Short mmCIF file of C-alpha atoms in Angstrom, two decimals:
data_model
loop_
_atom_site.label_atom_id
_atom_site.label_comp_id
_atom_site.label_asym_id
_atom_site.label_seq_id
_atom_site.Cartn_x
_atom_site.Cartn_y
_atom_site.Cartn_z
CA UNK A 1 0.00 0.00 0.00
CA UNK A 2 2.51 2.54 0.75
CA UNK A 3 4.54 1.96 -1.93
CA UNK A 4 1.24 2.80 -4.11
CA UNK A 5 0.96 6.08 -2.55
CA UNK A 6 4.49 6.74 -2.61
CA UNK A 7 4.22 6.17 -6.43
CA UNK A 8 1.55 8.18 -6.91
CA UNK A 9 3.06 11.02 -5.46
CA UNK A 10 6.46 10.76 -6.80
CA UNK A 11 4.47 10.90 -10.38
CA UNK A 12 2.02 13.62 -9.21
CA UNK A 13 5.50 15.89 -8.16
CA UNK A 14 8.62 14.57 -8.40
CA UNK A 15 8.64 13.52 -11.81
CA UNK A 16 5.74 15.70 -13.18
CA UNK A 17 4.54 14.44 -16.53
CA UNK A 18 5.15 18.63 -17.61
CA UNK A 19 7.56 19.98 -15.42
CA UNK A 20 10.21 17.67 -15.02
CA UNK A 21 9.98 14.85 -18.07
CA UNK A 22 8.60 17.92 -20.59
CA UNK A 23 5.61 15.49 -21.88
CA UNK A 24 2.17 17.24 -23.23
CA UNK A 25 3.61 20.55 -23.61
CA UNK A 26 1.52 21.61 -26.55
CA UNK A 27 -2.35 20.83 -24.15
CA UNK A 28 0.01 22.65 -21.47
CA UNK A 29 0.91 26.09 -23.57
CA UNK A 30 -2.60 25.43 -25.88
CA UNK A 31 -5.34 25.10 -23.49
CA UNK A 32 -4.42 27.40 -20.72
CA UNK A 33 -5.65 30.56 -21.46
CA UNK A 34 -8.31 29.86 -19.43
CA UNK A 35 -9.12 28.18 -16.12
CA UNK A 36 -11.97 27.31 -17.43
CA UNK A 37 -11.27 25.41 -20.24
CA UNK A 38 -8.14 24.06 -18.65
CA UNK A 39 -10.21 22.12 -16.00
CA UNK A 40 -11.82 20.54 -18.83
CA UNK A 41 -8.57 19.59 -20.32
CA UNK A 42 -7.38 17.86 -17.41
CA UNK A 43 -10.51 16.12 -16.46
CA UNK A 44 -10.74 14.63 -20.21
CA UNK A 45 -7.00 13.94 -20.09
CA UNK A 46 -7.43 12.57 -16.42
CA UNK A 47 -9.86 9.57 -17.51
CA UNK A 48 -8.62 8.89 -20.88
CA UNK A 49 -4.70 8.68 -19.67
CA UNK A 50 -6.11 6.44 -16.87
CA UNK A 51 -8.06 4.36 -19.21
CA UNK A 52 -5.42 4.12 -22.35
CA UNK A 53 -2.56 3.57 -19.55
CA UNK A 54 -4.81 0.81 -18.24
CA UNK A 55 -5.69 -0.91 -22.02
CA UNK A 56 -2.03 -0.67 -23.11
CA UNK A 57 -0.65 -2.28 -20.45
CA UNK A 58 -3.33 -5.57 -20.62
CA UNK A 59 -2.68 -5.16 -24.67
CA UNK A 60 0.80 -5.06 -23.77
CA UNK A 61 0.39 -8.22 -21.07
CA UNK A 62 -1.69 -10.41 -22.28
CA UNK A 63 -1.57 -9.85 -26.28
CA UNK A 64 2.15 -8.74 -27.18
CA UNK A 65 3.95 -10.03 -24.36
CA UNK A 66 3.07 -13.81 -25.25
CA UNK A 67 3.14 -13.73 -28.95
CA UNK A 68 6.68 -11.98 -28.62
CA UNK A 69 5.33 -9.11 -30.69
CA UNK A 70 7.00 -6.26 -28.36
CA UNK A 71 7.89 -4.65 -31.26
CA UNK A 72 4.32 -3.54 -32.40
CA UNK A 73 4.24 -1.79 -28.47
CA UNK A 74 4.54 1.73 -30.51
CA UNK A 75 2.08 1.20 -33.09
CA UNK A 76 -0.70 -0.90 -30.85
CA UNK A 77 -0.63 1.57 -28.06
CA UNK A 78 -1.09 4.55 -30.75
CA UNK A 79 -4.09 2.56 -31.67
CA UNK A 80 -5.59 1.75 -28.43
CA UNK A 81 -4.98 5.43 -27.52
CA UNK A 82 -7.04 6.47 -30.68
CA UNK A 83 -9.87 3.67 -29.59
CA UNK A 84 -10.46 5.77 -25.74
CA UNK A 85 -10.06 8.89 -27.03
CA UNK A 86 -12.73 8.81 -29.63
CA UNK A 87 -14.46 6.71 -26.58
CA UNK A 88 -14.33 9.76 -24.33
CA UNK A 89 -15.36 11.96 -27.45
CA UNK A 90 -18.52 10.17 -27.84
CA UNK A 91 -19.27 9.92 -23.44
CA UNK A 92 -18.60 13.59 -23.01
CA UNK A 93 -20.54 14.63 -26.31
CA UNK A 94 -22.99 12.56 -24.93
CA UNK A 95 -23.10 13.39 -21.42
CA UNK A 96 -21.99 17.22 -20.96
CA UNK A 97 -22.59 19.31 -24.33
CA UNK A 98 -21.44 22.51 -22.70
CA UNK A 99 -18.10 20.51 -21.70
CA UNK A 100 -18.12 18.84 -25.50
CA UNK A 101 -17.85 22.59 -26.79
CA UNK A 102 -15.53 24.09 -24.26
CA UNK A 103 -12.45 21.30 -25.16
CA UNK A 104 -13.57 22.20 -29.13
CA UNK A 105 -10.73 20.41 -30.67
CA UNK A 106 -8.50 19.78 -27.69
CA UNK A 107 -10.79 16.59 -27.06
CA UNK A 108 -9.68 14.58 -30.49
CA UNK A 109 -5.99 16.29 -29.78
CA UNK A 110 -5.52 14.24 -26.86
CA UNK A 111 -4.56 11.53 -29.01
CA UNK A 112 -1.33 13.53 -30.07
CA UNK A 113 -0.83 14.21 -26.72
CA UNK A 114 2.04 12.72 -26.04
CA UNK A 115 2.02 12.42 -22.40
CA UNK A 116 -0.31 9.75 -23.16
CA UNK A 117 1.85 7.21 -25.60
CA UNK A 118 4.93 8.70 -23.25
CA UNK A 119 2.93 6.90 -20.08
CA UNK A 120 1.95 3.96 -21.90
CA UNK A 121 5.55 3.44 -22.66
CA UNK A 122 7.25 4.56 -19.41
CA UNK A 123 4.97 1.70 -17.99
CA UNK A 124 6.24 -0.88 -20.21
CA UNK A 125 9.57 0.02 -19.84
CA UNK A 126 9.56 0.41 -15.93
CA UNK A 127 7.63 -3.04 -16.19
CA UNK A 128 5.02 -1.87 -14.26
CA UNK A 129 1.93 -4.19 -13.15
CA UNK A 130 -1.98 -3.79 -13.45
CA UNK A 131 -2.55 -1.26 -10.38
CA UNK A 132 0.93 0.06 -10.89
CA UNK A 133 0.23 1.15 -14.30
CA UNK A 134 -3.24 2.12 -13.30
CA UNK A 135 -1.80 4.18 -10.58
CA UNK A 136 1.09 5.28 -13.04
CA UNK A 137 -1.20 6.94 -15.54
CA UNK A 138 -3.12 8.06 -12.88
CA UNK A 139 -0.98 10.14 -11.15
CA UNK A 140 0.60 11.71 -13.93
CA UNK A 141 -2.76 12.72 -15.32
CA UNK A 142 -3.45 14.29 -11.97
CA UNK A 143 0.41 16.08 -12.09
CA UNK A 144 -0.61 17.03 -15.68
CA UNK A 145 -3.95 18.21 -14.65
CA UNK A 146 -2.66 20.24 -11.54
CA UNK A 147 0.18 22.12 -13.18
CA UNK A 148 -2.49 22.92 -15.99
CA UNK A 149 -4.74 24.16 -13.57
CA UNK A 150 -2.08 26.27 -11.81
CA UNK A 151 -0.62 27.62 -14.90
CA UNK A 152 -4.02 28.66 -16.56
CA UNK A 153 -4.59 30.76 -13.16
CA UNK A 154 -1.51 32.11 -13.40
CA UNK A 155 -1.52 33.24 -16.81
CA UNK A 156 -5.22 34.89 -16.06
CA UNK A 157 -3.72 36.73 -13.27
CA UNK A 158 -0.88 37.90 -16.05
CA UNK A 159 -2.73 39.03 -18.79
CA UNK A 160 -4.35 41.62 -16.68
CA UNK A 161 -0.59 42.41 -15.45
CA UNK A 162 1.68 45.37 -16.53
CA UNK A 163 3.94 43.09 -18.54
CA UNK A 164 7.19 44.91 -20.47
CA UNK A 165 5.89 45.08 -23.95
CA UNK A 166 8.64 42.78 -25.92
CA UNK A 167 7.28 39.90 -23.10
CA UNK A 168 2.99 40.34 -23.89
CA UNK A 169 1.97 37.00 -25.04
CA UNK A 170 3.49 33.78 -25.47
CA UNK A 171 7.13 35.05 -24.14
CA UNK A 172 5.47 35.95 -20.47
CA UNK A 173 3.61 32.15 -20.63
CA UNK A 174 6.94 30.52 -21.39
CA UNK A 175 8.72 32.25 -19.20
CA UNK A 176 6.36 31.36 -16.33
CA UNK A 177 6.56 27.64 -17.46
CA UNK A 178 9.91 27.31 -16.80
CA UNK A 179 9.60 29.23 -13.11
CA UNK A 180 7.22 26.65 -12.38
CA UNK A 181 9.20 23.59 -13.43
CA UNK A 182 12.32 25.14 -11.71
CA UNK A 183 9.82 25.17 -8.63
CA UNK A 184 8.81 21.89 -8.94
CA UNK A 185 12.77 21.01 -8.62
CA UNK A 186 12.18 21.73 -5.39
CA UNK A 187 9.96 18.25 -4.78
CA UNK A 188 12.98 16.51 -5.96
CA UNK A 189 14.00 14.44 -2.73
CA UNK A 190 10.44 14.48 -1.49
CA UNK A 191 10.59 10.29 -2.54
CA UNK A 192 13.30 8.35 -3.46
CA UNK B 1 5.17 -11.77 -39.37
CA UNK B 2 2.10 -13.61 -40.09
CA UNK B 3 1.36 -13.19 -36.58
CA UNK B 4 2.06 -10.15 -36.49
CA UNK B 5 -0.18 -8.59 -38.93
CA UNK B 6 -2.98 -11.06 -37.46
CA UNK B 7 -2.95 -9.54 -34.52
CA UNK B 8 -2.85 -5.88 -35.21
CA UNK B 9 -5.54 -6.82 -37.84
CA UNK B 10 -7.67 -8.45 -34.98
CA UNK B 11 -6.63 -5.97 -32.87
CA UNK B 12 -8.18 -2.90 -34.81
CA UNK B 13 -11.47 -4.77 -35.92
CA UNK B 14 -12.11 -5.67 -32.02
CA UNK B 15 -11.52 -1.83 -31.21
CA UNK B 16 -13.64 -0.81 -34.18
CA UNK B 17 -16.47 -3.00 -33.32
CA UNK B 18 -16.63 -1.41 -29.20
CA UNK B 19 -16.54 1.94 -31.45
CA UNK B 20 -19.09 0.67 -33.26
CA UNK B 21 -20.95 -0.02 -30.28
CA UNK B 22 -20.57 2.94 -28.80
CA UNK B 23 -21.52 5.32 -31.16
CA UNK B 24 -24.82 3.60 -31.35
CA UNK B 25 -25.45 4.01 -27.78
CA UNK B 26 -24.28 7.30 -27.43
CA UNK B 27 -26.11 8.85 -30.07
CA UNK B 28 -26.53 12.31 -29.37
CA UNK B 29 -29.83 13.57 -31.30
CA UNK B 30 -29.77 16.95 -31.94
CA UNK B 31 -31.79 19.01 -34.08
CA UNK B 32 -29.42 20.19 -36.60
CA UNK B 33 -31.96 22.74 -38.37
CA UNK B 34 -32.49 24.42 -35.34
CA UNK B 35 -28.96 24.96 -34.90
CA UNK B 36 -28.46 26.34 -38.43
CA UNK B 37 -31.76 28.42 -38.15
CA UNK B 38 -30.24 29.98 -34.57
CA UNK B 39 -27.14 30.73 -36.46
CA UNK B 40 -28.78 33.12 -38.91
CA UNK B 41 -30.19 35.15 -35.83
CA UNK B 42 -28.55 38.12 -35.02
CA UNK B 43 -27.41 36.36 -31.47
CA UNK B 44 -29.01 39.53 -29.47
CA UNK B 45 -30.98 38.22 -27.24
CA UNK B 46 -33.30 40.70 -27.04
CA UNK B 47 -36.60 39.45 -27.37
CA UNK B 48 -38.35 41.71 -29.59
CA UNK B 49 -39.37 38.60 -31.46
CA UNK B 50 -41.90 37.74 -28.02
CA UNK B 51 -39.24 34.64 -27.31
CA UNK B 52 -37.00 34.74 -24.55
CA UNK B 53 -34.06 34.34 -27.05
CA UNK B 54 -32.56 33.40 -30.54
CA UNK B 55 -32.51 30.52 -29.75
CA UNK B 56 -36.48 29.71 -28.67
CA UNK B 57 -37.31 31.94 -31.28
CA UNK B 58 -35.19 29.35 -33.67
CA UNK B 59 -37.10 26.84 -32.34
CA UNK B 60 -40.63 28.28 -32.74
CA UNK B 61 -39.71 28.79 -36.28
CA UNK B 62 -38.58 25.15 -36.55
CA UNK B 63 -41.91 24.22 -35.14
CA UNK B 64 -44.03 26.76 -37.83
CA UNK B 65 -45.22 28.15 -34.76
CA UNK B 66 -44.54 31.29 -36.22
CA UNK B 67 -43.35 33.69 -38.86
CA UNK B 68 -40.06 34.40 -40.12
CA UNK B 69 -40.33 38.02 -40.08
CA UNK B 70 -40.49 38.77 -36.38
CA UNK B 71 -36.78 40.15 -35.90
CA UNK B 72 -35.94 43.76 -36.13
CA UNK B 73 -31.99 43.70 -35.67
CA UNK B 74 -31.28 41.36 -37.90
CA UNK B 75 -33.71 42.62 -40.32
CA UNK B 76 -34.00 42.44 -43.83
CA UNK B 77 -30.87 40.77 -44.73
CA UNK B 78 -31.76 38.06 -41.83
CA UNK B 79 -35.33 37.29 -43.08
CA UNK B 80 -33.77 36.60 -46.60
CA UNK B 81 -31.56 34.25 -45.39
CA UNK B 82 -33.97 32.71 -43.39
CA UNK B 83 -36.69 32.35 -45.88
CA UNK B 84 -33.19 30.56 -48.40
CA UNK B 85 -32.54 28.14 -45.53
CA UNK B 86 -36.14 27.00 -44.84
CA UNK B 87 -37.63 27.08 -48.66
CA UNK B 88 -40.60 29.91 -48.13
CA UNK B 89 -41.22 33.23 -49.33
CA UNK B 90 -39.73 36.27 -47.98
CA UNK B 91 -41.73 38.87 -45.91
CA UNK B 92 -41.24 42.37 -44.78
CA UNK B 93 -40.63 42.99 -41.51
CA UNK B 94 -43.28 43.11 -38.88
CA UNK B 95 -43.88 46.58 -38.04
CA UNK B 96 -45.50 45.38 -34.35
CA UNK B 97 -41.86 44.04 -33.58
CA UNK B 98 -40.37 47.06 -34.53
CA UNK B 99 -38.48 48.66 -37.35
CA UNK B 100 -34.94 47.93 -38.72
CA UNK B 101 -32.15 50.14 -38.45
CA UNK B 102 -28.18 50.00 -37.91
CA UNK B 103 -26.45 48.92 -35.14
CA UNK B 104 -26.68 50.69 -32.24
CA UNK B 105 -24.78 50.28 -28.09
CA UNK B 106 -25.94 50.98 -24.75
CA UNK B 107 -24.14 53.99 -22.92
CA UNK B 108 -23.96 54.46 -19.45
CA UNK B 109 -23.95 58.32 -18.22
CA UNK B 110 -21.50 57.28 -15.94
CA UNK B 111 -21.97 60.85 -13.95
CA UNK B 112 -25.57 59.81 -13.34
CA UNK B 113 -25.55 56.30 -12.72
CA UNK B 114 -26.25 55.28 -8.72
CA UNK B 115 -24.88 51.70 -8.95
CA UNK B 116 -28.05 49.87 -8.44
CA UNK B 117 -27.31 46.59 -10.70
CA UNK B 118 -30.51 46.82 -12.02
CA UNK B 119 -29.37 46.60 -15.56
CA UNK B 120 -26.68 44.09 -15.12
CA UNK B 121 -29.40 41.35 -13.96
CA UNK B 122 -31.58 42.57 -17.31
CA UNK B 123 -28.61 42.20 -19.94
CA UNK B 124 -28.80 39.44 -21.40
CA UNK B 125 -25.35 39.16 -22.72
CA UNK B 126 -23.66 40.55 -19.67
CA UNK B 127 -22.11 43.59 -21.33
CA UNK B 128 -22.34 45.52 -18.01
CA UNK B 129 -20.07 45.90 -15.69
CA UNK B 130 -19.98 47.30 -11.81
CA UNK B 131 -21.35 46.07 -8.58
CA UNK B 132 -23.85 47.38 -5.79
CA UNK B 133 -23.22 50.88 -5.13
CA UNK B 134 -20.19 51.55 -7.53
CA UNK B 135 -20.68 53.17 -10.78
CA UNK B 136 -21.60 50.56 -13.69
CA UNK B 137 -20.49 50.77 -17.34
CA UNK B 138 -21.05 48.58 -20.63
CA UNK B 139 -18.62 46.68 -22.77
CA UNK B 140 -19.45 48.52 -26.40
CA UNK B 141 -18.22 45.23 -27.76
CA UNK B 142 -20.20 42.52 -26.01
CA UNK B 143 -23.52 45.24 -26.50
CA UNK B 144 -26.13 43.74 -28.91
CA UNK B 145 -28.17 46.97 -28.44
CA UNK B 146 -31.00 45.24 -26.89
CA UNK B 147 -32.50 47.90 -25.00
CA UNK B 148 -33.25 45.27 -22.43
CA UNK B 149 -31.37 47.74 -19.79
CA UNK B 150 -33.24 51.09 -20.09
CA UNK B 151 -36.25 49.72 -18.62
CA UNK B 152 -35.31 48.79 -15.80
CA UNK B 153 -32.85 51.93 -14.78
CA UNK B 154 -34.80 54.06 -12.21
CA UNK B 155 -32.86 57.29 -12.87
CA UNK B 156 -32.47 57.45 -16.71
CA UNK B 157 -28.99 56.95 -17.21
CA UNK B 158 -28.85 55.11 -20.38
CA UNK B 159 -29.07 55.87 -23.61
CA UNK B 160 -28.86 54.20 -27.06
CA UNK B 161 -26.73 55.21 -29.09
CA UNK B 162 -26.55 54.62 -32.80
CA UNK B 163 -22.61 53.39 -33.88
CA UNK B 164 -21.54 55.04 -36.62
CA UNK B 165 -19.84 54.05 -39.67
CA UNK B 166 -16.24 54.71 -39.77
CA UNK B 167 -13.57 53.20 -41.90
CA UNK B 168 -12.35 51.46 -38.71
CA UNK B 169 -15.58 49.75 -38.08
CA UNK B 170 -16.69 49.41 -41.69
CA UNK B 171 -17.07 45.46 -42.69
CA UNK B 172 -16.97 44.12 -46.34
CA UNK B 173 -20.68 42.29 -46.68
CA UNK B 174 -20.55 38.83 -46.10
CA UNK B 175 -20.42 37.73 -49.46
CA UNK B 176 -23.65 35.14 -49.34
CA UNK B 177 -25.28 38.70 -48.98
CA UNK B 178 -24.10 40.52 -51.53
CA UNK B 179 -24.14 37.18 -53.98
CA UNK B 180 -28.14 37.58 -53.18
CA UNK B 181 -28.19 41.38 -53.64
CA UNK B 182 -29.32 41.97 -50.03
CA UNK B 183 -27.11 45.15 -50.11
#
């Protein structure tokens, strides 16, 4: 059990899908104008990382793994990815219009994302099992979601700001992207 | 390599058959005329139509409930489009709706204005801005020219105001209006 929790924190802040391994950056720059729209992103991106983190690894276990088709990891997880994304697509469409038009054409982008194919191959790689994996892509869709949240309040609070002129726009965002991930440095230590 | 090509082949026709599935069950049924109709409306919100909105008015017309011709901002130009989209004859505006003219914003005498949020709760659009007691003013971009605010105002303080053409506001036509000689 701890070691569960321990994971799930050290992927929530120590190794932060955004700050520290760079993953997703485009949803992370893209979708953060507002916090709106941003909480959106990260809840879609929350269940479908979950979900495709969860398929790719039983794809992975029990369909690659004993044929000895490893080799197709790349191309079957791109596929399975594709599969839950156009999954969540149809759910949220479904389920929440007003959310369905807020992501707009961030929902279908999550299959780009590559945070997502990054987790699904992190897990094979670190040989994770079921609730490892499940916990894996888990907690770095809640470190993705959090910094997203965070940033998009941030760069609310800096539009309004007196910003130097040669900094207005992007330049201010970036700059603030890399404060944060030099802040989340700090949770470096915080589990071995 | 057989085995290989099996299996992503397998793989793919399993996923598209859950896809399949799903799209079946999560059909979303939507009314796409109404949507179409709604996007010809001027988006004002004002009600001069006698519906609470574009979009019920959209809906009334969807339903024949009732005419085409019942919407003074978007006037002319709008019922012409409308009466293209849904295969009837064009009318002139109803005069008991009001008459046509250009577009016009709300203006808050901000010298007079006591701060009573009256107005913001009327706009529909939420083009006004202020809180209780502090003096409120409207965002001349977000303003449909509704009217919806002078109402309500218990000391006067707004007027309409026509906008007037200047080369920085001045819009080519959209060009399925000008392809139908509307203007």
């Amino acid at each position: 059990m701890v070691e569960y929790a321990l994971l799930l924190a050290s992927t929530i802040l120590v190794n932060n899908i955004v700050l520290v391994k760079f993953l997703g950056l485009c949803p992370f720059m893209g979708v953060s104008r507002k916090l709106e729209t941003a909480m959106g992103m990260g809840m879609a991106t929350t269940f479908v990382l979950t979900l495709s983190s969860i398929c790719s690894f039983l794809v992975n276990e029990y369909l690659l793994a004993p044929l000895e088709l490893q080799y197709l990891q790349t191309i079957s997880f791109i596929l399975v990815i594709a599969v839950v994304v156009q999954f969540t697509e149809m759910v949220v469409h479904k389920t929440s219009p007003m959310l369905y038009q807020l992501l707009g054409i961030f929902l279908p982008l999550i299959t780009t994302n590559c945070a997502v194919l990054g987790i699904a191959l992190l897990n094979s790689q670190s040989q994770h099992g079921f609730i490892e994996s499940a916990i894996y892509g888990f907690g770095a869709a809640i470190g993705f979601s959090l910094v997203l949240v965070l940033f998009a309040a941030m760069r609310e609070r800096i539009i309004v700001a007196d910003v130097p002129t040669p900094f207005r726009g992007s330049a201010i965002a970036l700059i603030t992207a890399g404060l944060m991930s030099l802040a989340f440095m700090g949770f470096t230590g915080l589990v071995k | 390599m057989i085995t290989a090509i099996t299996t992503l082949t397998l793989l793919a026709l399993c996923f598209g058959a859950i896809l399949g599935y799903a799209a079946v069950k999560f059909r979303v049924e939507g009314d796409p005329i109404v949507a179409r109709v709604d996007a010809l409306l001027p988006q004002t919100q004002c009600g001069q139509c006698g519906y609470p909105g574009c979009r019920p008015y959209a809906e009334a017309i969807c339903n024949g409930e009732v005419d085409i011709n019942r919407c003074p901002p978007g006037g002319e130009a709008t019922i012409i489009a409308l009466a293209d989209l849904l295969g009837v004859e064009p009318k002139s505006l109803d005069p008991e709706m009001g008459e046509e003219r250009g577009p016009v914003v709300a203006v808050i005498d901000e010298q007079t204005c006591i701060g009573c949020t009256l107005c913001i709760q009327a706009c529909p659009v939420d083009a006004i801005l202020g809180s209780a007691k502090q003096m409120h003013t409207v965002i001349n971009t977000e303003c449909t020219g509704c009217e919806l605010c002078v109402e309500p105002c218990p000391v006067d303080c707004i007027a309409i105001v026509a906008v007037p053409c200047e080369p920085q506001r001045w819009r080519w036509p959209l060009p399925h209006l000008l392809a139908e000689g509307v203007v």
